[in-house]
Short mmCIF file of C-alpha atoms and ligand atoms in Angstrom, two decimals:
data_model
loop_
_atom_site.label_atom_id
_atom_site.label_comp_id
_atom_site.label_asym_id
_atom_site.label_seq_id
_atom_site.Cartn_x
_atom_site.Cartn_y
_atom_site.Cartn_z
CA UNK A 5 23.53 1.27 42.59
CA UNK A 6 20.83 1.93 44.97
CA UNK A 7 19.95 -1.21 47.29
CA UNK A 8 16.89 -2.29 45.52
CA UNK A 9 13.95 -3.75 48.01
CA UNK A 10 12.03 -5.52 45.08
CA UNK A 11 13.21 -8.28 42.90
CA UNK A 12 11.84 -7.34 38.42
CA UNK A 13 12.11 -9.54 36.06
CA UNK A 14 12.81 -7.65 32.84
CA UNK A 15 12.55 -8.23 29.22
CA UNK A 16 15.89 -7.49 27.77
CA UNK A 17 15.64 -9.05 24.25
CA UNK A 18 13.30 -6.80 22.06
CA UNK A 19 9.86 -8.00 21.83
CA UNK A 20 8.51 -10.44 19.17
CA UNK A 21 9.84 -13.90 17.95
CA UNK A 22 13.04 -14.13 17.62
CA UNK A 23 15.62 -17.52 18.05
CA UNK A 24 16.40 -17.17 21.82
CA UNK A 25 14.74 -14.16 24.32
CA UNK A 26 16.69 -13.20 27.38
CA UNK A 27 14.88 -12.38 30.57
CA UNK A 28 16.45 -10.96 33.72
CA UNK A 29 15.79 -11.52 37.66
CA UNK A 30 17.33 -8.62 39.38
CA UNK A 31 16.61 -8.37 43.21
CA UNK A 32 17.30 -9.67 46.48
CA UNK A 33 15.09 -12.65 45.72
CA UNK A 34 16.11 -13.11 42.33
CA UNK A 35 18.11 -16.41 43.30
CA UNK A 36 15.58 -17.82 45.47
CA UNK A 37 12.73 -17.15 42.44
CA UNK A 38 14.87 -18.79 39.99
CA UNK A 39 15.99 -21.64 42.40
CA UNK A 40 11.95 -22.65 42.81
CA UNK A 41 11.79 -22.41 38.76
CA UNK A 42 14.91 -23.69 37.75
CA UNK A 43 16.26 -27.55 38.04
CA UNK A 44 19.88 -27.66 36.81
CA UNK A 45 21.15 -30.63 35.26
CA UNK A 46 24.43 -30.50 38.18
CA UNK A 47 21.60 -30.54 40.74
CA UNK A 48 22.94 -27.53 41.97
CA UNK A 49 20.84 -24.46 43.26
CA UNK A 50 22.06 -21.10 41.39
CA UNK A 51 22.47 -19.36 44.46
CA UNK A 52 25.34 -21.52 44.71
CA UNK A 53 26.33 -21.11 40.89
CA UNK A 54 29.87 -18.50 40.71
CA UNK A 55 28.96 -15.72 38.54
CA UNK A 56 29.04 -15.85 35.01
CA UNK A 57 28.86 -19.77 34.94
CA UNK A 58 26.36 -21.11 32.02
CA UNK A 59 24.53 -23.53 33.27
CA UNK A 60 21.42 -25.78 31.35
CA UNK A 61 18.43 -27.29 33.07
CA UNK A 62 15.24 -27.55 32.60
CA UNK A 63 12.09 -24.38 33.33
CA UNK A 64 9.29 -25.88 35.54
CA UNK A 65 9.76 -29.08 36.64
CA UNK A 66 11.50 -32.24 35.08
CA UNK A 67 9.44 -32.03 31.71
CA UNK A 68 9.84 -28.44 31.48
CA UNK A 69 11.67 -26.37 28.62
CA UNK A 70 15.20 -26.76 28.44
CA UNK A 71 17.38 -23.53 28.87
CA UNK A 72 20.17 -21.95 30.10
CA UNK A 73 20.88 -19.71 32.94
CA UNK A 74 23.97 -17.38 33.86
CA UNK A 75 23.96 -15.68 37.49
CA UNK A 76 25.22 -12.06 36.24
CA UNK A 77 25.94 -10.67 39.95
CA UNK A 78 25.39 -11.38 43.37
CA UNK A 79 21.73 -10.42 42.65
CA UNK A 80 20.73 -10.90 39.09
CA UNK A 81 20.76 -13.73 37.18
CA UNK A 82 19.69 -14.20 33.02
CA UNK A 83 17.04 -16.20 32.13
CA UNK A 84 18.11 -17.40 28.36
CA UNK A 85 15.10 -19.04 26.77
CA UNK A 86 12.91 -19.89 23.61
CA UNK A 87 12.38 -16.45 21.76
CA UNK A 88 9.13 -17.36 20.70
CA UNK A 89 5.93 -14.88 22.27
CA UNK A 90 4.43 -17.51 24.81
CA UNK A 91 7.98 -19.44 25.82
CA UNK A 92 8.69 -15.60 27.09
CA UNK A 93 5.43 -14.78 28.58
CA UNK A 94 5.18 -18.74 30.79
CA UNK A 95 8.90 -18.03 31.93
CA UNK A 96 7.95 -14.53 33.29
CA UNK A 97 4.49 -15.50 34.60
CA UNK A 98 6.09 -18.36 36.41
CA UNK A 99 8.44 -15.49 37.77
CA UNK A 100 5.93 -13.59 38.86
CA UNK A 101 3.89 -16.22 40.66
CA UNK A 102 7.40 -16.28 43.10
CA UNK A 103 6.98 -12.14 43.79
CA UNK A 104 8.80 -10.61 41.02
CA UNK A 105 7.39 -7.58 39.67
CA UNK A 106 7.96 -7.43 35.82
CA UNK A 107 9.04 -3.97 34.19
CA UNK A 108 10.26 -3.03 30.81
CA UNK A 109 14.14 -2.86 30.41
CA UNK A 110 13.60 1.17 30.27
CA UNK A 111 12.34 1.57 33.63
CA UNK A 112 14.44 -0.93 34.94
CA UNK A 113 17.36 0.86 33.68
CA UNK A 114 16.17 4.39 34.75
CA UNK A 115 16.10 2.69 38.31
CA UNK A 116 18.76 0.65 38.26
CA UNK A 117 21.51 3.03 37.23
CA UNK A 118 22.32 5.70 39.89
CA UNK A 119 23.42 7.86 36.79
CA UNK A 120 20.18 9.05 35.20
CA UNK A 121 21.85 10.37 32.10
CA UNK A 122 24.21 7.22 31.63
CA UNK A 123 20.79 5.03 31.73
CA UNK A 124 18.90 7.99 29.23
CA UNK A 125 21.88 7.56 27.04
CA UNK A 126 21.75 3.81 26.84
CA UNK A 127 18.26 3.78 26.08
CA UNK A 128 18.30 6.68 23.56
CA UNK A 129 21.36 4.46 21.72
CA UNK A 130 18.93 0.95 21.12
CA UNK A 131 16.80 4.28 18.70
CA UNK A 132 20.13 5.40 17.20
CA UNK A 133 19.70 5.19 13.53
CA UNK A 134 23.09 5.45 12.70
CA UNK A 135 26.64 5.16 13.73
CA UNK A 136 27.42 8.82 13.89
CA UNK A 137 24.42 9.43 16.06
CA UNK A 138 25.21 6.35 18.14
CA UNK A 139 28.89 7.57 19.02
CA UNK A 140 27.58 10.59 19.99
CA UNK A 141 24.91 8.98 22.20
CA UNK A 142 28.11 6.55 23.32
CA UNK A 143 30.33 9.33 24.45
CA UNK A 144 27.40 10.72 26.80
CA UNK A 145 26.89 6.96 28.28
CA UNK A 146 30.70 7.38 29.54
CA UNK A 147 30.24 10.59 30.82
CA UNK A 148 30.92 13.35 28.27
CA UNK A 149 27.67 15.25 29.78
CA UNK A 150 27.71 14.48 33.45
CA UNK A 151 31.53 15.90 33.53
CA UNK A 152 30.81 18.94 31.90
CA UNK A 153 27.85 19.43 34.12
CA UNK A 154 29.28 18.74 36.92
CA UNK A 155 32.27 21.29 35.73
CA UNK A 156 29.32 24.12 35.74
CA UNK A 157 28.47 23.05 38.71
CA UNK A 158 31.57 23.53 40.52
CA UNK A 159 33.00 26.25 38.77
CA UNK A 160 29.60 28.15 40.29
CA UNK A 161 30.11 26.75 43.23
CA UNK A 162 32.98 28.53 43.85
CA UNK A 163 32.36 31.71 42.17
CA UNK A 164 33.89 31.45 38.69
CA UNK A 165 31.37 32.87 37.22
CA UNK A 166 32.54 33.06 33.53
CA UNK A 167 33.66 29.32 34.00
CA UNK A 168 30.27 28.50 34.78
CA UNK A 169 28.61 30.27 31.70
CA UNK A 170 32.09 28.90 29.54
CA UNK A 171 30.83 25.23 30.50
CA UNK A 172 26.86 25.99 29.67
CA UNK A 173 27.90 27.12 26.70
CA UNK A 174 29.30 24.25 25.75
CA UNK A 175 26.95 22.16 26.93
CA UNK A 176 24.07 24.24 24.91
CA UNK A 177 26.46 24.64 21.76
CA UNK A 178 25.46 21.20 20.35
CA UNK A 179 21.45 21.23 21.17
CA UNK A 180 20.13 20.90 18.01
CA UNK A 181 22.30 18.58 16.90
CA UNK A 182 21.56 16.28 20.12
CA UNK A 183 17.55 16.51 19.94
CA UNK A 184 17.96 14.87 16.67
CA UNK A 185 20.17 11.72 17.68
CA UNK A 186 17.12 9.87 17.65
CA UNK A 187 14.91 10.89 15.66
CA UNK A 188 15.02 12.45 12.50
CA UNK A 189 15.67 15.73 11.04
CA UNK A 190 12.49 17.03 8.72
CA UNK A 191 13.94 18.13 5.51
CA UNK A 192 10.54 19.27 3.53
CA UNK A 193 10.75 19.76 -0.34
CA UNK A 194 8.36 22.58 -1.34
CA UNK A 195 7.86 24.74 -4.38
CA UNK A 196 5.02 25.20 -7.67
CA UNK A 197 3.97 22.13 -9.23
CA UNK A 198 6.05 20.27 -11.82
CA UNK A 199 9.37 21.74 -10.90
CA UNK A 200 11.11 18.22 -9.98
CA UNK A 201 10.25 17.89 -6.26
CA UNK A 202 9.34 14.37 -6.58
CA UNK A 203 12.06 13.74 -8.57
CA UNK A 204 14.70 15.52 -6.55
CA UNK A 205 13.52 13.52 -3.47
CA UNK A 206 14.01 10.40 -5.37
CA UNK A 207 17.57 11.66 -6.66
CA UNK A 208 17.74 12.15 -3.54
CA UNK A 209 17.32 9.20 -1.37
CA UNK A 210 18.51 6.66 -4.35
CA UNK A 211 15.35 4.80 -5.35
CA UNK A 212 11.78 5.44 -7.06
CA UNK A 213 9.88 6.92 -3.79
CA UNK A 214 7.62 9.33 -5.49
CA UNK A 215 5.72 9.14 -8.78
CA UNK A 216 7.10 11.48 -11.10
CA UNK A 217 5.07 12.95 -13.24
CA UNK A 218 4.14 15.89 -15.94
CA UNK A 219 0.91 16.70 -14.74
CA UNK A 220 0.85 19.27 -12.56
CA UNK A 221 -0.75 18.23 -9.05
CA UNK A 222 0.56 14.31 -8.83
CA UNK A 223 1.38 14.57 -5.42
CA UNK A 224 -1.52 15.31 -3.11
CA UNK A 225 -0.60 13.43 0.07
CA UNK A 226 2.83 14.39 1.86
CA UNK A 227 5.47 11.75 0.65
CA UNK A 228 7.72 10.76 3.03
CA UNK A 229 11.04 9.15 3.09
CA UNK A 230 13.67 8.76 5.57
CA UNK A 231 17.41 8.26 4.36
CA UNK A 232 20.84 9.49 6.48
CA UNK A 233 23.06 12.09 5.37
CA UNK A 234 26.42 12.81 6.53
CA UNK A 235 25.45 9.97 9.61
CA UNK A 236 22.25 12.56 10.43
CA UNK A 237 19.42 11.01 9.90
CA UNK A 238 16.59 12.53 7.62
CA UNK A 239 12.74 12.41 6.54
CA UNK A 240 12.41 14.06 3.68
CA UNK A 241 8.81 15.22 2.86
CA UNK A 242 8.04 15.92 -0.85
CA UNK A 243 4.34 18.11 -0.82
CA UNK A 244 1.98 18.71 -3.09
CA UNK A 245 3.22 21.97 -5.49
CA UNK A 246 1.83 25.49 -4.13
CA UNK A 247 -0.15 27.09 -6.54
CA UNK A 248 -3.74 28.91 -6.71
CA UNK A 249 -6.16 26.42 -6.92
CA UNK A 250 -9.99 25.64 -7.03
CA UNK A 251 -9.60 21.56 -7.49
CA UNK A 252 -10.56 20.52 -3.47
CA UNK A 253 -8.14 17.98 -3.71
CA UNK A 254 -5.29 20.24 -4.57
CA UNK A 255 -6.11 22.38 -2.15
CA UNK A 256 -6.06 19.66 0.56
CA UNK A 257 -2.82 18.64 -0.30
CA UNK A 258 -1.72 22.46 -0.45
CA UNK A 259 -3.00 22.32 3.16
CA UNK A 260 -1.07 19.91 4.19
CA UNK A 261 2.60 21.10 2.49
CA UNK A 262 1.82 24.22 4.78
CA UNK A 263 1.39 21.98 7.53
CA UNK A 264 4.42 20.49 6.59
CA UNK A 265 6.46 23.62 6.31
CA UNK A 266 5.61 24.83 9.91
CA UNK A 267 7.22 21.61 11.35
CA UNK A 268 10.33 21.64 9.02
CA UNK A 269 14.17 21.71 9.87
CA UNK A 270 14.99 22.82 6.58
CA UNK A 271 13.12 23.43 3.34
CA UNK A 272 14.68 22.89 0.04
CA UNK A 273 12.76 25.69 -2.25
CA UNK A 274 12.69 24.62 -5.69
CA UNK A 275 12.40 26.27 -8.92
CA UNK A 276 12.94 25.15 -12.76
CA UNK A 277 13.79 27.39 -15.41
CA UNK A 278 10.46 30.24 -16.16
CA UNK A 279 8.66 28.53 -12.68
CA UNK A 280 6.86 30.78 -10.29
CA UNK A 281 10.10 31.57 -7.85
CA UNK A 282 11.01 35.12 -9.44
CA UNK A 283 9.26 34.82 -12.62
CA UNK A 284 5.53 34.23 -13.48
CA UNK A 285 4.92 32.81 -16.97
CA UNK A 286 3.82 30.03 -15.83
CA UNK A 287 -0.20 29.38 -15.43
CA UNK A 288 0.00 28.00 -11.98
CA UNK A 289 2.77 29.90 -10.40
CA UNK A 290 3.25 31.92 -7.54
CA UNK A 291 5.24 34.59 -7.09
CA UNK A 292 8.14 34.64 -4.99
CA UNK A 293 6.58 36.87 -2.11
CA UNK A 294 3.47 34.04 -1.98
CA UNK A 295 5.45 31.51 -1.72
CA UNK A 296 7.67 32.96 0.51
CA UNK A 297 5.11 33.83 2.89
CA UNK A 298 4.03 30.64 3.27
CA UNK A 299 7.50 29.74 4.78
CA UNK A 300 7.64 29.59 8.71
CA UNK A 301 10.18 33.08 10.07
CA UNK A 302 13.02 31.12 11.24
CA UNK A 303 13.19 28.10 9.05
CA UNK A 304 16.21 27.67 7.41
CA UNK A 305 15.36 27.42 3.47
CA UNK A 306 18.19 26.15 0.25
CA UNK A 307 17.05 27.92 -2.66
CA UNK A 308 17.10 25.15 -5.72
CA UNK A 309 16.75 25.88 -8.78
CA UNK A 310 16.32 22.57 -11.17
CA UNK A 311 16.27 21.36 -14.49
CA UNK A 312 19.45 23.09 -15.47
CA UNK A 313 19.82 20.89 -18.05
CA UNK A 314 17.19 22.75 -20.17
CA UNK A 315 19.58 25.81 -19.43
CA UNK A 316 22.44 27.34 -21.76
CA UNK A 317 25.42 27.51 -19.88
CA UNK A 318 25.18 31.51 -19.16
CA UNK A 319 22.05 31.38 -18.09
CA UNK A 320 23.22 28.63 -15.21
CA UNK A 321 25.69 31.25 -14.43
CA UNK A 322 23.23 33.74 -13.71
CA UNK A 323 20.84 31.43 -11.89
CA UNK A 324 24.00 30.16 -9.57
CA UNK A 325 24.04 33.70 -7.79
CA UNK A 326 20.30 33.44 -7.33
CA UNK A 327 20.27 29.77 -5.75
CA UNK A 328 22.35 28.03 -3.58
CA UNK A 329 22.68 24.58 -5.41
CA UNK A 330 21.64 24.31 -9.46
CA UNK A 331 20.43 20.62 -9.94
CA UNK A 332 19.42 18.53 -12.91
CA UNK A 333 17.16 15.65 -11.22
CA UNK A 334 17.36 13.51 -14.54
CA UNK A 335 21.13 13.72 -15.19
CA UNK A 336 22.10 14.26 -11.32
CA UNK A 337 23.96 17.51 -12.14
CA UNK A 338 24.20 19.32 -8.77
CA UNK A 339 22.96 16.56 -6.77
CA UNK A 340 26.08 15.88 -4.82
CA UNK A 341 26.06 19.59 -4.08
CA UNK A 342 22.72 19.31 -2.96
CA UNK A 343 23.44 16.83 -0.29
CA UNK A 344 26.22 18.83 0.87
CA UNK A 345 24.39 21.72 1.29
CA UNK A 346 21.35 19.85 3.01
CA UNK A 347 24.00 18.51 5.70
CA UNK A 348 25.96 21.73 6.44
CA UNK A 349 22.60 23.67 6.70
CA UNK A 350 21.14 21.29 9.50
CA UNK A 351 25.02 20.92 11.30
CA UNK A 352 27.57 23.41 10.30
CA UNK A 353 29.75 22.77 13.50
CA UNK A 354 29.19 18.74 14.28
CA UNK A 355 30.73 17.93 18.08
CA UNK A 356 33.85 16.84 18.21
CA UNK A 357 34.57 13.31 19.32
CA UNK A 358 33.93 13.12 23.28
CA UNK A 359 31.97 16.69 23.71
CA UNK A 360 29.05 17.02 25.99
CA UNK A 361 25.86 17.05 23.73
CA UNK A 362 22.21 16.90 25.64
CA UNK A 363 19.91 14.47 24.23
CA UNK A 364 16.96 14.95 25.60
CA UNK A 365 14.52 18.03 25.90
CA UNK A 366 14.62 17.87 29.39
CA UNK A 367 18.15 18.09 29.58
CA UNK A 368 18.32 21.11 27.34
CA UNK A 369 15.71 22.80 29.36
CA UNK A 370 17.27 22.81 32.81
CA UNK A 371 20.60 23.86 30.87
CA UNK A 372 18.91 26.61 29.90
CA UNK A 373 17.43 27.51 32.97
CA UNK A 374 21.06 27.04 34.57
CA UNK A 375 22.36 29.78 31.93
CA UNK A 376 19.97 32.33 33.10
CA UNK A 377 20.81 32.15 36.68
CA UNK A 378 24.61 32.11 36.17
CA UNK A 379 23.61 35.85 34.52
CA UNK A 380 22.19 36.22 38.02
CA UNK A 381 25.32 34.46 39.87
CA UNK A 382 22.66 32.61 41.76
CA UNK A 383 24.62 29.31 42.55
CA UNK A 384 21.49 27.64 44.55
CA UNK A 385 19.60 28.40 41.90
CA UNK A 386 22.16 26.73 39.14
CA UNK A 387 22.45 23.68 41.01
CA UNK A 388 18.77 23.27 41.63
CA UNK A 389 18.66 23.79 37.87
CA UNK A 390 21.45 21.09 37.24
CA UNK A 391 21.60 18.62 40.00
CA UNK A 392 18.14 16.48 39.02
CA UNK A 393 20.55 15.63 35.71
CA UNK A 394 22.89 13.66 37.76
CA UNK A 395 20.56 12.32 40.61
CA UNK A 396 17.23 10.75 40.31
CA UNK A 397 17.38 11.02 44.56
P1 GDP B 29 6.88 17.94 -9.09
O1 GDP B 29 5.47 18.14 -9.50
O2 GDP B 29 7.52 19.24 -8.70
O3 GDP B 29 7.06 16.88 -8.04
O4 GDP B 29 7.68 17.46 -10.43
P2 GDP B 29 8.03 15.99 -10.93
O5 GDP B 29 9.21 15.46 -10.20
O6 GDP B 29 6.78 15.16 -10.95
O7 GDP B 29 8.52 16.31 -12.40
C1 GDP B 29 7.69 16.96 -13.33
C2 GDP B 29 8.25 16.73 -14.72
O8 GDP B 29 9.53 17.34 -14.84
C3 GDP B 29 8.46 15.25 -15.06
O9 GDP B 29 8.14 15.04 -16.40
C4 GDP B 29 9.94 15.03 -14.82
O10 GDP B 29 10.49 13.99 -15.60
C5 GDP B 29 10.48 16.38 -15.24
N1 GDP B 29 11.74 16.70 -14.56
C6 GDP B 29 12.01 16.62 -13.23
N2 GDP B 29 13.27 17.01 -12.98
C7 GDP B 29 13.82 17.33 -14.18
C8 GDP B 29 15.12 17.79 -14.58
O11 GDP B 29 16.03 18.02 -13.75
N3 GDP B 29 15.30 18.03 -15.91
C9 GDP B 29 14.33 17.83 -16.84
N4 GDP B 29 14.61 18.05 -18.08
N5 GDP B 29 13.10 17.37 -16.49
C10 GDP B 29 12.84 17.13 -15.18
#
């Protein structure tokens, strides 16, 4: 850790009320600060305290709160007090009356660890929304992505040129997957009115989201809902059916599926049996080349068809070489399938336990600005690319 020349007092318990908050002095005047706040109940000062001791006393003079404080190294010591808003706010004001500077628990980590991606990595794991995410984000706190960095690194270092481009490979192989460890994938549910979006999404995610409805044009807004699937997190949108329309309302929503669709991961296409995806009976359909062109080039798309439960069994059996998944939203035929499909489409290869998976855009972006001058075998220019990952200096 870099010898720090100011003392912070941090925040480390999240923000609101809560039963007990925990505030930390980290500095080379963190003992002397706490020492002019702080009145044991031994009498004894805390720079005196061994580390790791609990010891109570009272915040601010003989009347003042009663708490606990724990010296956590030769120059940091916790604060453990109230968790209520304003039993926070006097202990850190008092604090900073004595010359501490206060900073949120990010910054303080980003300077605090000499590791930059080790501090990213613990930060990016309090936003985890699940465990699978989190023990990816875990394996990069111990070092999964600074070793194979620093493996690219050396390997052009020296020379070994397909070494170097074998290790940013692998570091690049899982960047999808890692730009979405905190924050969701967007799975949007698109297709003519009254084919079942709404209640596929609700299939779906488990519970009543959207209204479901035989009236063609019942959802106008985009509905959202976030669920996990396969430990990937997800926000599914369900949009307002594409169709040719005059109602301004309609249209508005029809606006805003498109918008929806140009920001998607993954769009589950859905037809029902005589709906506007390769046939055109219906009096608000589309054809398949309309809709289709409304779908952003490289988005990935599952081709549903629902309501199979209307179908004869043949005809499922020709659908099911037209789609990728037949589903029944009302008996949950197909769903299971669905859900499947939805996971292996956003990660077909998941990282093993322990790989090297970048996290953050930055990351990916000098990665990919190392790979391009390994095709040069410019090693200055790959660790210029590289070297601001591991060093904030
Ligand atoms: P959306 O406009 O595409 O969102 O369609 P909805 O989910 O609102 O459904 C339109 C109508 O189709 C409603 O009456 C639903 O109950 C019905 N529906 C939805 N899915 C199925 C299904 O799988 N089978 C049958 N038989 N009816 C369905």
């Amino acid at each position: 850790m870099p010898a720090a020349t100011s003392t912070y007092v941090v925040e480390l318990t999240p923000v609101g009320k809560a039963a007990v908050a925990v505030v930390l002095v980290a500095g080379p005047d963190a003992m002397r600060a706490v020492d002019e706040c702080f009145t044991a109940l031994s009498g004894r000062q805390i720079r005196e305290a061994p580390v790791a001791r609990i010891i109570l006393g009272r915040w601010g003079g003989p009347d003042g709160e009663e708490l606990l404080v724990c010296r956590r190294a030769i120059d940091q010591v916790e604060v453990h007090c109230h968790g209520g808003t304003a039993a926070v706010r006097s202990v850190i004001e008092r604090l900073c009356e004595r010359g501490c500077k206060p900073t949120s628990w990010h910054d303080w980590l980003l300077r605090a660890d000499s590791d930059p991606i080790r501090a990213a990595a613990q930060i990016a794991l309090a936003d985890a929304p699940t465990a699978r995410t989190a023990a990816i984000l875990l394996d990069q706190y111990h070092g999964a992505l600074t070793a194979m960095i620093r493996r690219a690194i050396d390997a052009a270092d020296s020379g070994r040129w397909p070494a170097a481009m074998d290790s940013l490979d692998a570091l690049l192989k899982h960047r999808a997957t890692g730009m979405h460890l905190t924050s969701p994938w967007q799975v949007v549910i698109a297709g003519p009115p009254n084919v079942g979006k709404s209640s596929l999404l609700n299939a779906l995610i488990g519970y009543q989201r959207a209204i479901v409805c035989d009236l063609p044009g019942t959802t106008r807004d985009v509905v959202g809902a976030s669920t996990a699937i396969d430990g990937w997190p997800i926000q599914f949108s369900d949009t307002a059916g594409l169709h040719d329309t005059r109602d301004e309302l309609e249209s508005a929503g029809i606006e805003q599926a498109t918008a929806a669709l140009a920001s998607a991961a993954l769009v589950l296409l859905v037809a029902e049996p005589t709906d506007g995806i390769g046939h055109t009976t219906s009096s608000y359909s589309l054809s398949r080349a309309n809709i289709d062109a409304r779908l952003p080039r490289s988005v990935p798309v599952v081709r549903v068809h629902n309501k199979i439960d209307l179908l004869a069994a043949r005809d499922r059996v020709a659908l099911g070489e037209q789609y990728d998944v037949l589903t029944s939203a009302i008996t949950g035929h197909g769903i299971a399938a669905l859900i499947a499909a939805i996971g292996q489409s956003l990660v077909s290869d998941p990282p093993a336990e322990g790989a090297a998976v970048p996290f953050a855009a930055e990351q990916v972006q000098r990665l990919e600005m190392a790979r391009a001058t390994v095709h040069n075998r410019d090693a200055t220019a790959v660790v210029a690319s590289l070297h601001p990952l591991l060093s904030s200096n």
